[in-house]
PDB file of C-alpha atoms in Angstrom:
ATOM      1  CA  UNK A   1     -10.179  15.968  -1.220  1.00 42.00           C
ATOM      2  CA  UNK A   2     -10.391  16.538  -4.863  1.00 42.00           C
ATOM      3  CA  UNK A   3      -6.899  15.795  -5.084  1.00 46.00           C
ATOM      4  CA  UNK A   4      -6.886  12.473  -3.751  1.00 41.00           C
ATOM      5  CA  UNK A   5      -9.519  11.241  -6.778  1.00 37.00           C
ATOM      6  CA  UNK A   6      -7.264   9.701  -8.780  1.00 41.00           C
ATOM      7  CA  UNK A   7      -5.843   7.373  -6.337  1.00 41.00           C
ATOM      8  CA  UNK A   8      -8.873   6.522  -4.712  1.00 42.00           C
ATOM      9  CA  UNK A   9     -10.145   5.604  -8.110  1.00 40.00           C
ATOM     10  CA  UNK A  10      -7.313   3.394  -8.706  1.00 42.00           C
ATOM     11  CA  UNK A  11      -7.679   1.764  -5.300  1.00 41.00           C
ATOM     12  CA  UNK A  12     -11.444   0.913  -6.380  1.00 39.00           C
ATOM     13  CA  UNK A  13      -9.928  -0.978  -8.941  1.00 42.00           C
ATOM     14  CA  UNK A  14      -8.559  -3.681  -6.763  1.00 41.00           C
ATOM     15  CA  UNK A  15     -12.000  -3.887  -4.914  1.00 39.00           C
ATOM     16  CA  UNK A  16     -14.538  -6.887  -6.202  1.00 38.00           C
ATOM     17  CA  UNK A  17     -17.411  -5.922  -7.678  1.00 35.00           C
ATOM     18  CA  UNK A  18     -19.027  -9.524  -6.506  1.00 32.00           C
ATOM     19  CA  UNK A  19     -17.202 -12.727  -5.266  1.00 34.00           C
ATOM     20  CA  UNK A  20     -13.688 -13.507  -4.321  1.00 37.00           C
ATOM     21  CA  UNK A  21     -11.341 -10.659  -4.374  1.00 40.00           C
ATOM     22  CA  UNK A  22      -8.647 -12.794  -6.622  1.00 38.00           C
ATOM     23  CA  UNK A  23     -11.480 -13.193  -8.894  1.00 36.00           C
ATOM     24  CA  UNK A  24     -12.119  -9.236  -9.644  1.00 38.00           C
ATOM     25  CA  UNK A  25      -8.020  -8.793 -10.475  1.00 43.00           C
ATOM     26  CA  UNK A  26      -7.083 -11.806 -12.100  1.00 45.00           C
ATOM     27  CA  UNK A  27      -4.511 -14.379 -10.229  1.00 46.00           C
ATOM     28  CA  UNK A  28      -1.289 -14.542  -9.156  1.00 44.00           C
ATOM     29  CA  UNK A  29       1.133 -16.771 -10.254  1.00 43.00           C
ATOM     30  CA  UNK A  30       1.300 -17.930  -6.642  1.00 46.00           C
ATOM     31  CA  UNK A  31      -0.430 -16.689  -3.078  1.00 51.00           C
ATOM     32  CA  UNK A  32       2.289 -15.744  -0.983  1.00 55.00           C
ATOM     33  CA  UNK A  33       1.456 -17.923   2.149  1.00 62.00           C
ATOM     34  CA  UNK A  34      -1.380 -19.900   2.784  1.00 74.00           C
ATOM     35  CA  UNK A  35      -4.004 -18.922   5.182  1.00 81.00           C
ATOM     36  CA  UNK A  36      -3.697 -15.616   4.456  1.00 88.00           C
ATOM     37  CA  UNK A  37      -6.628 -13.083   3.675  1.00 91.00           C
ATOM     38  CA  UNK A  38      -6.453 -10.351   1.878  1.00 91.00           C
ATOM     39  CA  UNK A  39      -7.509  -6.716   3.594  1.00 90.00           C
ATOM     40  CA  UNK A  40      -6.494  -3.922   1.587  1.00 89.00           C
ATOM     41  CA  UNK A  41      -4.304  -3.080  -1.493  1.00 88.00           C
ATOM     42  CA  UNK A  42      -3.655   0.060  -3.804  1.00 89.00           C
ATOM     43  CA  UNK A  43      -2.506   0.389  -7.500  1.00 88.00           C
ATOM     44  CA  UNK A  44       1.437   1.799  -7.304  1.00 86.00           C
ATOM     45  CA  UNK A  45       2.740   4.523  -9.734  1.00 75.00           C
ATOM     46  CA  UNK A  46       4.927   3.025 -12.264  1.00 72.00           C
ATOM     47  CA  UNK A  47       7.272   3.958 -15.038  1.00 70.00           C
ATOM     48  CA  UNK A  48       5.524   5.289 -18.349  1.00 76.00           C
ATOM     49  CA  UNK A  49       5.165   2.669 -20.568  1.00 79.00           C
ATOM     50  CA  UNK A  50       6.726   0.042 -18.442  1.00 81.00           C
ATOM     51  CA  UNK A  51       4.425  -2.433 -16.365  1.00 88.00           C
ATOM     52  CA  UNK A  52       2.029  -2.170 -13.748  1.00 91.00           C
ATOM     53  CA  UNK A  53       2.568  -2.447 -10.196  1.00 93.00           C
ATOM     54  CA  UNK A  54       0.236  -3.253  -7.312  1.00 93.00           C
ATOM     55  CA  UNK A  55       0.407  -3.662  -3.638  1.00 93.00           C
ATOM     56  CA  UNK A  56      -1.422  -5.792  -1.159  1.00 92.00           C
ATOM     57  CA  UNK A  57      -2.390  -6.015   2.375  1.00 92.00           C
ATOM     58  CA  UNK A  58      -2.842  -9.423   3.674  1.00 92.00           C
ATOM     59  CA  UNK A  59      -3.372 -10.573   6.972  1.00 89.00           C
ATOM     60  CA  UNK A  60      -2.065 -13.724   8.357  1.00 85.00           C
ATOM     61  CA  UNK A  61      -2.832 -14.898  11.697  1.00 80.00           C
ATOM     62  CA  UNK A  62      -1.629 -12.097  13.942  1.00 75.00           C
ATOM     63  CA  UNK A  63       0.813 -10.750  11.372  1.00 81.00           C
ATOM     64  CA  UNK A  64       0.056  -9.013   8.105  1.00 85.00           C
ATOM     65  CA  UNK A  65       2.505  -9.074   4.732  1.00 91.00           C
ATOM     66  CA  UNK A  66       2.640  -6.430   2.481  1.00 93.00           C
ATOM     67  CA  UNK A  67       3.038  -7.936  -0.948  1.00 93.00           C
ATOM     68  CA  UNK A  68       4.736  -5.995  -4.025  1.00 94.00           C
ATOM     69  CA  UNK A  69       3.075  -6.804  -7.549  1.00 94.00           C
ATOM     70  CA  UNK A  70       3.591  -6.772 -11.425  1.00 93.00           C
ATOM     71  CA  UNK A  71       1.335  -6.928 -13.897  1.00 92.00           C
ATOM     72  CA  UNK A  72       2.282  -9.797 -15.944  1.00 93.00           C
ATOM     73  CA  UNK A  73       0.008 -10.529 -18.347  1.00 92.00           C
ATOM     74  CA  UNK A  74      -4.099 -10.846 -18.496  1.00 92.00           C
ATOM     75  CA  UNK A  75      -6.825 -13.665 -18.559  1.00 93.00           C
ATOM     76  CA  UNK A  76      -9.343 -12.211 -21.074  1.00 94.00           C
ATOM     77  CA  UNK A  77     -10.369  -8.657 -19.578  1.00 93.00           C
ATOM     78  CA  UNK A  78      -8.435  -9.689 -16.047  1.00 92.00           C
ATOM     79  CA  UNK A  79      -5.045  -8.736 -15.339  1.00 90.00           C
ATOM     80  CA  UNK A  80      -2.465 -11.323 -14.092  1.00 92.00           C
ATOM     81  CA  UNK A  81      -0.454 -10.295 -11.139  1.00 92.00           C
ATOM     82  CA  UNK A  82       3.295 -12.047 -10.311  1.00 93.00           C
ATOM     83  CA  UNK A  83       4.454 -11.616  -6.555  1.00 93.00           C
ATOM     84  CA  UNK A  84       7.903  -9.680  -6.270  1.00 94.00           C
ATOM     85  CA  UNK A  85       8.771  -8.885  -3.330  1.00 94.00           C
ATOM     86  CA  UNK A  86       6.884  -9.006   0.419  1.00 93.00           C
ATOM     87  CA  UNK A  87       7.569  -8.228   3.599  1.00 93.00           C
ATOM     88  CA  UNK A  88       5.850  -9.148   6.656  1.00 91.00           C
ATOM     89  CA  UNK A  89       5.051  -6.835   9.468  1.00 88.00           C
ATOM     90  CA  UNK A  90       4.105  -7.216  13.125  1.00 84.00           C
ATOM     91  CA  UNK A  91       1.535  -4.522  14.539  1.00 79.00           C
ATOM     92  CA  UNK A  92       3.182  -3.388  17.800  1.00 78.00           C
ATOM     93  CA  UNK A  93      -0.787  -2.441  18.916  1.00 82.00           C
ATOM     94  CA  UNK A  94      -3.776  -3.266  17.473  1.00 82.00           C
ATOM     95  CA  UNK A  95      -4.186   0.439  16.676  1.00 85.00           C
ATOM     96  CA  UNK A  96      -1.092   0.714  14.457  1.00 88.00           C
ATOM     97  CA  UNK A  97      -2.212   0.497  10.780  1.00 90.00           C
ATOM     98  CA  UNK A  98      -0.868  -0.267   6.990  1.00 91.00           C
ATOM     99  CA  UNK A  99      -0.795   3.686   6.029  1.00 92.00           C
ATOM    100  CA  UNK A 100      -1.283   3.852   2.046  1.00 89.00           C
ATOM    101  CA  UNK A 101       0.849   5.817  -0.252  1.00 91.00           C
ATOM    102  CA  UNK A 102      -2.194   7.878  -1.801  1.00 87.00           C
ATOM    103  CA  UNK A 103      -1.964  10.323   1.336  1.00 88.00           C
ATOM    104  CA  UNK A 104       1.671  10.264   1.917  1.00 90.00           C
ATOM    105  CA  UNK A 105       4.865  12.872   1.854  1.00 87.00           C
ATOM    106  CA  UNK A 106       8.414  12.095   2.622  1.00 90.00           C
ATOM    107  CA  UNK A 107      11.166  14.483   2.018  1.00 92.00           C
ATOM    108  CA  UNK A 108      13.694  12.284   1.779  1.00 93.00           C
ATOM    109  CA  UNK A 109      11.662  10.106  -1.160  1.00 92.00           C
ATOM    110  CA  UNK A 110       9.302  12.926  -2.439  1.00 90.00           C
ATOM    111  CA  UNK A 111       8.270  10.494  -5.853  1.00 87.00           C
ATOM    112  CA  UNK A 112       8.223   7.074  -3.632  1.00 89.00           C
ATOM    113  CA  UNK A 113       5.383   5.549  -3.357  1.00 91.00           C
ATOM    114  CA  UNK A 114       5.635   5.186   0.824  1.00 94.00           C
ATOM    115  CA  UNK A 115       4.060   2.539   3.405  1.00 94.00           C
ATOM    116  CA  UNK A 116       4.301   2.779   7.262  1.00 94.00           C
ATOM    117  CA  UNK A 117       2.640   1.385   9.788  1.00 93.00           C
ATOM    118  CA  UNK A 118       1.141   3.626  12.363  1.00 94.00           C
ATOM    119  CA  UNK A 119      -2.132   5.331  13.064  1.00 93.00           C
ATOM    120  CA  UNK A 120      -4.062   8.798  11.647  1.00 93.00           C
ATOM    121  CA  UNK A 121      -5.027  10.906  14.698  1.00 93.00           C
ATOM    122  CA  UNK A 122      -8.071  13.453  14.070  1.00 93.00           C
ATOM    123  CA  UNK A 123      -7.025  16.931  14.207  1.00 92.00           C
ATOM    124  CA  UNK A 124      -9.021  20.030  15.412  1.00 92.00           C
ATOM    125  CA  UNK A 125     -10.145  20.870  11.830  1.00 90.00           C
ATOM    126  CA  UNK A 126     -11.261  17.731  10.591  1.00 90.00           C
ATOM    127  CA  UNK A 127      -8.383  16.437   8.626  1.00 92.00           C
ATOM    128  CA  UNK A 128      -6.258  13.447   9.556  1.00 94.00           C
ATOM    129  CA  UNK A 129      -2.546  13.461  10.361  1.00 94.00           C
ATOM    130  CA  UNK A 130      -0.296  10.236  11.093  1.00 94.00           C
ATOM    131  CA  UNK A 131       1.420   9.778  14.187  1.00 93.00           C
ATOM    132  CA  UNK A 132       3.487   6.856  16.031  1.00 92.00           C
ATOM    133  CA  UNK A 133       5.205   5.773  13.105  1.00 95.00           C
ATOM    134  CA  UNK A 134       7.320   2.836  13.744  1.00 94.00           C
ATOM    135  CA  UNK A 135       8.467   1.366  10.004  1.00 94.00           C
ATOM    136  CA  UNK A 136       8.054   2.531   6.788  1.00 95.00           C
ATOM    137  CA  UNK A 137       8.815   1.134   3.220  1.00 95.00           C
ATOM    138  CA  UNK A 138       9.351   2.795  -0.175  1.00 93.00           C
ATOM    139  CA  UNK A 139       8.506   0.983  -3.554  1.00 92.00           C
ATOM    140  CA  UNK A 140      12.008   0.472  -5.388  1.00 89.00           C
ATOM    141  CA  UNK A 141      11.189   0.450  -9.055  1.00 86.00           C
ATOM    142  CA  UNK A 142      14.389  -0.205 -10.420  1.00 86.00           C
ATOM    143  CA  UNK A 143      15.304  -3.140  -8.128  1.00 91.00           C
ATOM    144  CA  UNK A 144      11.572  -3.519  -8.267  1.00 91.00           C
ATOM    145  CA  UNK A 145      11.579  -4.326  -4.201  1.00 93.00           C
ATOM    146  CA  UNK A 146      10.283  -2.460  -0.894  1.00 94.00           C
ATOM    147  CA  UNK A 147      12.944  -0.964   0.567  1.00 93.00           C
ATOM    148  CA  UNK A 148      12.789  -0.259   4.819  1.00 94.00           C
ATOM    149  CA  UNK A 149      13.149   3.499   5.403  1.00 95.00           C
ATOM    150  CA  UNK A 150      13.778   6.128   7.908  1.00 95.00           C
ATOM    151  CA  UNK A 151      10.432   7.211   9.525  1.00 94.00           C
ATOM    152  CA  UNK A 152      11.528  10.783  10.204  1.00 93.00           C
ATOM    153  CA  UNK A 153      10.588  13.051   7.204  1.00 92.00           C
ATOM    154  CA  UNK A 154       7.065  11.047   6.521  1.00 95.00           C
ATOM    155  CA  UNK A 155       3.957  12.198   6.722  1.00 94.00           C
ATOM    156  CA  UNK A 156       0.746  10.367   6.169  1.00 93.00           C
ATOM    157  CA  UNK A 157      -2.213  13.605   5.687  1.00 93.00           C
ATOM    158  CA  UNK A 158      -6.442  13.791   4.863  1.00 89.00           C
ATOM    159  CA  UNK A 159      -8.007  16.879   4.190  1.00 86.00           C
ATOM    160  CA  UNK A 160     -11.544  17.205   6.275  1.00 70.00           C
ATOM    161  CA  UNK A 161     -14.641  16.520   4.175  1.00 67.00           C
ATOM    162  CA  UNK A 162     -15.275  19.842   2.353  1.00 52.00           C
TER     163      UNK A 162
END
């Protein structure tokens, strides 16, 4: 579990301490549809010295976008976030879920930072393991995009509590 500090830490970042969640990381330079509520998002690994990238998880109506985001700027302490890219994804169940890069392989993309939507299945020891993958994205930092990938060759994996 130790391992997964880091990024679990980073995804605290994008959490409110108190009020509205847009408040805690500073604004966008536009929301990406209206409506929309935000659910979930993680801090993305980025090139040294080069901006910061974020992803989030909003959920609109039945249908939920995942939104690619750069660091832009800040407002006092706050950072400002620009919308670059989004895509929107349809849950084929309402037990398929947006799987976050912090506890993901893929052999084909080893350094990606990978999304799919599926669902983590309990496994005899305690840890968590993905299964029914249907889509998965990458995070394209030179293109700065998500790019649609193969789903064989991902794994989404949690280590049992210690």
């Amino acid at each position: 579990m130790s391992r997964y500090l880091p990024a679990i830490a980073a995804l605290l970042t994008l959490i409110p301490a108190t009020g509205d969640a847009s408040e805690a990381r500073g604004k966008s330079t536009r929301p990406p549809a209206k409506g929309c509520v935000e659910i979930g998002g993680t801090v993305l690994p980025g090139m040294v010295g080069g901006p910061a990238y974020a992803a989030a998880e909003l959920k609109c109506g039945a249908k939920l976008l995942l939104v690619l985001l750069r660091q832009t700027g800040m407002n006092g302490s706050l950072p400002v976030w620009t919308v670059i890219d989004q895509v929107t994804i349809s849950k084929p169940s309402p037990h398929h879920e947006l799987l976050q890069p912090a506890f993901c392989s893929s052999r084909r993309f080893p350094d990606a930072a990978i999304f799919a939507l599926g669902r983590m299945a309990e496994q005899p020891d305690g840890s968590y393991r993905s299964e029914n993958l249907v889509k998965a994205w990458r995070f394209d930092i030179t293109p700065e995009r998500l790019a649609s990938i193969p789903i064989d060759g991902v794994l989404f994996a949690l280590d049992g509590i210690d």
